[in-house]
């Protein structure tokens, strides 16, 4: 009996991610994945028309897994200033963990993601949208009254904290305690810049 | 007649920089520099005890040339908020010009500088000191009343604008107009975060 198509698709993605974890980006091909699953490569191609499409899908799934906790924070009920602070701290913590805990695996996924600029662009756009949502709510409820353009301000906030989430910079952002303090200082400046009261 | 030692030293550094410009970092050795100047290599070694010392001195001179205009701005008489804005815009403009106008030459100097972490650290410390000076003056005259720790705040300001001056990021900071607008938005957030009045 055939599995439903969605199940096959996610089995393929799981196998591909496992291959990437164990053997690095070079082994992430349609043929290797098919072999691992005991599946014909025609069957894999039915879900992913090319090696490139397969690799892009693996990158997409990886990136959305990395940032899943952020979406939950952005959609939460905390007052916007506190929510922005929590969101930025979580982004930095997630990236630091990913980059430093298993640098080789991170490099593998990062390389695969870098092959698909459209996947990275969509990922960044999703992060900007989350921050923009927080900022728009802060403008709406008066806790961040100096927000002028939620999306442009969101881009500015992400740019200003790049050292703590850009894959090429995280490893150089220093010892965790110092990095956390610096991020907190920048976040406080940005929040006040966005009009937050000093105590929030 | 022998030239004074300081003249010989700067002739050596000029020749070394010229070699680096024309032939890339591999040709920057004591032997090549001596040959170019028609000087014995013993003479070069008298000023620079090793190839590494020569290369570090070239990097140091290059970096201080790059940022010389900034020191003048930091020491200027403009009100601190305007001075900080001018300083950050000048840093970004200098880096963008250096990185984009002649990427190969920039990469050569950058590689030589990367071999001397102590030279880069001193360079960054000088930049932090310039910003800290502006911030301390702003705290003193009341134009930046929310400055709490001029040096820590200066580090935060430089970190928050890293996208526009970090050598690995400048090329990816987008089209000049968009980058300038984003930097202006971040600078405005930071200035307000440091307590500047909205109009300054």
XYZ file of C-alpha atoms in Angstrom:
400
model
C 0.000 0.000 0.000
C 1.326 3.409 -0.926
C 1.777 6.007 1.742
C -0.025 9.309 1.151
C 2.129 11.711 -0.858
C 2.639 14.097 2.076
C 4.059 11.263 4.183
C 6.439 10.208 1.433
C 7.550 13.809 1.034
C 8.325 14.170 4.720
C 10.037 10.738 4.843
C 12.274 11.913 2.005
C 13.047 15.175 3.789
C 13.813 13.350 7.032
C 16.159 10.952 5.239
C 17.826 13.844 3.430
C 18.373 15.760 6.665
C 19.796 12.619 8.292
C 22.195 12.135 5.367
C 23.303 15.737 5.621
C 23.857 15.380 9.369
C 25.890 12.222 9.060
C 27.794 12.615 5.827
C 27.823 16.338 5.022
C 26.381 18.270 2.100
C 28.036 16.275 -0.691
C 25.997 13.168 0.040
C 22.731 15.040 -0.192
C 21.598 13.865 -3.645
C 18.426 12.285 -4.948
C 20.283 9.005 -5.520
C 21.700 8.822 -1.996
C 18.335 9.621 -0.459
C 16.542 7.044 -2.604
C 19.114 4.416 -1.641
C 18.745 5.198 2.033
C 14.982 4.769 1.818
C 15.069 1.700 -0.468
C 13.011 3.749 -2.903
C 13.407 4.231 -6.644
C 14.914 7.574 -7.503
C 11.949 8.121 -9.829
C 9.834 8.156 -6.721
C 12.018 10.824 -5.079
C 11.957 12.883 -8.284
C 8.160 12.784 -8.215
C 8.337 14.910 -5.043
C 11.496 16.877 -5.793
C 12.107 17.473 -9.490
C 15.843 18.031 -9.043
C 18.675 17.704 -6.572
C 18.514 21.488 -6.228
C 14.811 21.331 -5.315
C 15.507 18.627 -2.746
C 18.335 20.612 -1.179
C 16.264 23.802 -1.127
C 13.446 21.945 0.656
C 15.883 20.563 3.251
C 17.228 24.081 3.860
C 13.721 25.501 4.134
C 12.663 22.905 6.665
C 15.829 23.388 8.680
C 15.469 27.164 8.787
C 11.815 27.030 9.758
C 12.658 24.573 12.543
C 15.394 26.886 13.802
C 13.053 29.837 14.048
C 9.808 28.126 15.056
C 10.048 29.325 18.693
C 10.303 32.907 17.443
C 6.970 32.802 15.656
C 5.357 31.748 18.918
C 6.963 34.665 20.791
C 5.952 37.176 18.100
C 2.354 35.968 18.262
C 2.292 36.079 22.073
C 0.507 38.387 24.443
C 3.431 40.002 26.234
C 3.561 43.821 25.957
C 5.346 44.677 22.700
C 8.544 46.072 24.291
C 9.033 42.968 26.455
C 8.074 40.782 23.506
C 10.671 42.394 21.271
C 13.316 41.939 23.954
C 12.383 38.291 24.403
C 12.276 37.703 20.650
C 15.748 39.163 20.063
C 17.249 37.257 22.988
C 15.684 34.017 21.713
C 16.983 34.590 18.170
C 20.493 35.172 19.505
C 20.317 32.117 21.800
C 19.042 29.846 19.009
C 21.704 30.975 16.566
C 24.484 30.728 19.113
C 23.434 27.208 20.053
C 23.167 26.102 16.427
C 26.473 27.612 15.385
C 28.554 26.634 18.388
C 27.172 23.269 19.493
C 27.889 21.451 16.268
C 29.770 23.799 13.950
C 30.301 21.140 11.292
C 26.629 20.289 11.048
C 25.741 23.954 11.065
C 28.217 24.578 8.250
C 26.634 21.749 6.244
C 23.084 23.078 6.541
C 24.322 26.612 6.024
C 26.075 25.609 2.811
C 22.972 23.912 1.488
C 20.870 26.959 2.408
C 23.361 29.298 0.717
C 22.718 27.494 -2.580
C 19.103 28.696 -2.447
C 19.082 32.483 -2.047
C 15.291 32.479 -2.450
C 14.957 30.211 0.596
C 17.176 32.519 2.670
C 15.300 35.582 1.433
C 11.969 34.016 2.432
C 13.410 33.126 5.842
C 14.618 36.684 6.431
C 11.311 38.096 5.218
C 9.514 35.894 7.754
C 11.727 37.222 10.557
C 11.157 40.817 9.452
C 7.403 40.177 9.375
C 7.471 38.850 12.943
C 9.335 41.884 14.262
C 7.145 44.234 12.203
C 4.086 42.657 13.810
C 5.449 43.350 17.298
C 6.328 46.929 16.340
C 2.942 47.584 14.748
C 1.228 46.351 17.893
C 3.497 48.564 19.990
C 2.593 51.566 17.896
C -1.059 50.596 18.195
C -1.146 50.254 21.973
C 1.179 53.189 22.584
C 4.035 51.218 24.149
C 6.314 51.905 21.155
C 5.015 55.288 19.998
C 8.076 56.238 17.934
C 7.636 53.394 15.444
C 7.202 55.155 12.111
C 7.196 52.324 9.592
C 6.926 48.891 11.231
C 8.613 47.035 8.404
C 11.487 49.487 7.904
C 11.953 49.703 11.674
C 11.946 45.896 11.851
C 14.695 45.749 9.225
C 16.669 48.315 11.205
C 16.265 46.296 14.421
C 17.453 43.112 12.721
C 20.348 44.921 11.098
C 21.391 46.491 14.400
C 21.503 43.062 16.067
C 23.147 41.277 13.145
C 26.236 40.446 15.129
C 24.128 38.085 17.235
C 22.283 36.254 14.485
C 24.229 36.484 11.217
C 25.690 33.008 10.644
C 29.132 34.417 9.792
C 29.291 36.641 12.871
C 27.836 34.597 15.716
C 31.029 32.643 16.336
C 32.968 35.918 16.591
C 30.481 37.652 18.883
C 32.544 36.772 21.924
C 31.972 34.898 25.104
C 28.289 34.246 25.868
C 28.027 36.503 28.889
C 29.614 39.470 27.122
C 27.512 38.884 24.004
C 24.332 38.713 26.080
C 25.199 41.977 27.825
C 25.993 43.735 24.589
C 22.775 42.550 22.988
C 20.819 43.722 26.049
C 22.456 47.155 25.796
C 21.672 47.463 22.091
C 18.115 46.239 22.649
C 17.617 48.849 25.371
C 18.890 51.592 23.044
C 16.614 50.420 20.239
C 13.563 50.117 22.497
C 14.068 53.602 23.834
C 14.666 54.751 20.256
C 11.296 53.267 19.354
C 9.733 55.294 22.126
C 9.500 52.715 24.921
C 9.382 54.112 28.440
C 12.686 53.616 30.270
C 11.264 51.062 32.696
C 9.702 48.640 30.179
C 74.876 59.833 3.186
C 72.414 57.772 5.187
C 68.830 58.934 5.457
C 67.493 59.393 8.975
C 66.034 56.144 10.311
C 62.464 57.466 10.283
C 62.752 58.272 6.588
C 64.096 54.833 5.792
C 61.290 53.281 7.781
C 58.633 55.186 5.889
C 60.315 54.517 2.533
C 60.199 50.807 3.367
C 56.525 51.024 4.328
C 55.701 52.937 1.141
C 57.491 50.366 -0.987
C 55.778 47.527 0.865
C 52.340 49.092 0.360
C 53.108 49.603 -3.329
C 54.148 45.948 -3.678
C 50.959 44.837 -1.968
C 48.877 47.048 -4.260
C 50.503 45.803 -7.421
C 51.271 42.168 -6.730
C 49.055 41.100 -3.858
C 49.893 39.880 -0.375
C 52.229 37.050 -1.382
C 54.866 39.452 -2.678
C 54.968 41.375 0.565
C 58.214 39.985 1.993
C 61.368 41.581 3.319
C 63.293 40.295 0.309
C 60.881 41.734 -2.250
C 60.784 45.081 -0.497
C 64.582 45.245 -0.241
C 64.871 44.410 -3.940
C 62.383 47.084 -4.888
C 64.325 49.698 -2.944
C 67.758 48.485 -4.050
C 68.548 48.024 -0.354
C 70.155 45.121 1.465
C 67.620 43.006 3.285
C 69.708 43.459 6.412
C 68.786 47.099 6.205
C 65.075 46.297 6.034
C 65.421 43.868 8.949
C 66.971 46.647 11.021
C 63.576 48.410 10.909
C 61.332 45.363 10.799
C 62.757 42.309 12.558
C 60.582 39.856 10.592
C 58.289 39.562 7.628
C 55.437 39.407 10.133
C 56.533 42.706 11.720
C 56.735 44.330 8.291
C 53.299 43.088 7.312
C 51.794 44.191 10.635
C 53.259 47.688 10.144
C 51.803 47.896 6.626
C 48.391 46.862 7.970
C 48.615 49.384 10.784
C 49.477 52.232 8.454
C 46.726 51.261 6.049
C 44.077 51.073 8.777
C 45.077 54.373 10.302
C 44.938 56.008 6.866
C 41.477 54.587 6.305
C 40.129 56.029 9.516
C 42.097 59.296 9.743
C 39.081 61.432 8.731
C 37.113 59.916 11.600
C 39.516 61.122 14.258
C 39.060 64.660 12.942
C 35.268 64.360 13.154
C 35.387 62.918 16.678
C 37.596 65.779 17.821
C 35.365 68.391 16.171
C 33.064 70.984 17.658
C 29.725 69.861 16.250
C 27.095 69.065 18.909
C 27.608 65.434 19.983
C 24.428 64.018 18.381
C 25.241 65.564 15.001
C 28.862 64.581 15.430
C 27.948 60.942 16.067
C 25.697 60.915 13.017
C 28.456 62.415 10.864
C 31.052 60.009 12.272
C 28.948 56.907 11.557
C 28.060 58.086 8.050
C 31.739 58.791 7.334
C 32.822 55.379 8.623
C 30.259 53.669 6.399
C 31.220 55.774 3.366
C 34.933 55.121 3.842
C 34.455 51.375 4.228
C 32.082 51.141 1.285
C 34.491 53.033 -0.944
C 37.458 50.899 0.137
C 35.630 47.603 -0.241
C 33.809 48.291 -3.490
C 36.161 50.489 -5.495
C 39.001 48.029 -5.625
C 37.873 44.772 -4.032
C 41.075 42.959 -4.916
C 43.304 45.540 -3.293
C 41.004 45.685 -0.289
C 41.150 41.900 0.034
C 44.954 42.053 -0.061
C 45.253 44.624 2.714
C 42.497 42.904 4.652
C 44.334 39.588 4.464
C 47.553 41.151 5.691
C 45.680 42.871 8.529
C 43.960 39.605 9.494
C 47.364 38.075 10.152
C 47.881 40.601 12.963
C 44.945 40.370 15.373
C 46.695 42.820 17.710
C 46.742 45.455 14.943
C 43.027 44.958 14.282
C 42.262 45.054 18.006
C 44.153 48.340 18.367
C 42.304 49.756 15.372
C 38.915 48.800 16.826
C 39.913 50.164 20.222
C 40.778 53.493 18.578
C 37.356 53.616 16.920
C 35.615 52.776 20.210
C 37.610 55.525 21.943
C 36.519 58.089 19.344
C 32.839 57.217 19.732
C 33.174 57.071 23.531
C 34.603 60.584 23.462
C 31.598 61.882 21.536
C 29.219 60.097 23.902
C 30.991 61.354 27.019
C 30.783 64.907 25.693
C 27.080 64.388 24.937
C 26.484 63.208 28.458
C 28.454 66.173 29.745
C 26.585 68.861 27.802
C 23.201 67.178 28.196
C 22.594 66.461 24.513
C 22.883 62.685 25.076
C 21.627 62.375 28.652
C 20.901 58.617 28.506
C 24.541 57.651 27.981
C 25.345 55.439 30.975
C 28.814 54.117 30.196
C 30.467 55.919 27.269
C 32.741 53.026 26.368
C 30.110 50.288 26.640
C 27.641 52.477 24.763
C 30.280 53.139 22.102
C 30.772 49.396 21.655
C 27.031 48.966 21.355
C 26.810 51.724 18.733
C 29.595 50.159 16.673
C 28.068 46.703 17.008
C 24.649 47.991 15.950
C 26.116 49.516 12.792
C 28.417 46.590 11.987
C 26.649 45.832 8.752
C 27.996 49.107 7.367
C 31.613 48.820 8.449
C 32.525 45.161 9.011
C 34.763 44.190 6.082
C 32.868 40.938 5.484
C 29.457 42.616 5.476
C 29.900 45.880 3.602
C 29.684 44.275 0.165
C 26.408 42.610 1.148
C 24.850 45.718 2.686
C 22.940 46.416 -0.503
C 22.686 49.265 -2.917
C 24.182 52.524 -1.628
C 20.944 54.466 -1.343
C 19.191 51.675 0.588
C 22.218 51.174 2.844
C 22.425 54.897 3.575
C 18.740 55.009 4.476
C 19.005 51.985 6.733
C 22.044 53.393 8.504
C 20.229 56.706 8.994
C 17.250 54.882 10.506
C 19.460 52.885 12.878
C 21.427 55.992 13.818
C 18.205 57.836 14.611
C 17.045 54.956 16.837
C 20.387 54.861 18.633
C 20.534 58.630 19.110
C 17.062 58.680 20.571
C 18.017 55.673 22.667
C 20.948 57.692 23.995
C 18.543 60.425 24.978
C 18.907 62.840 22.058
C 15.933 65.107 21.448
C 13.944 64.058 18.386
C 14.951 67.096 16.335
C 18.736 66.856 16.730
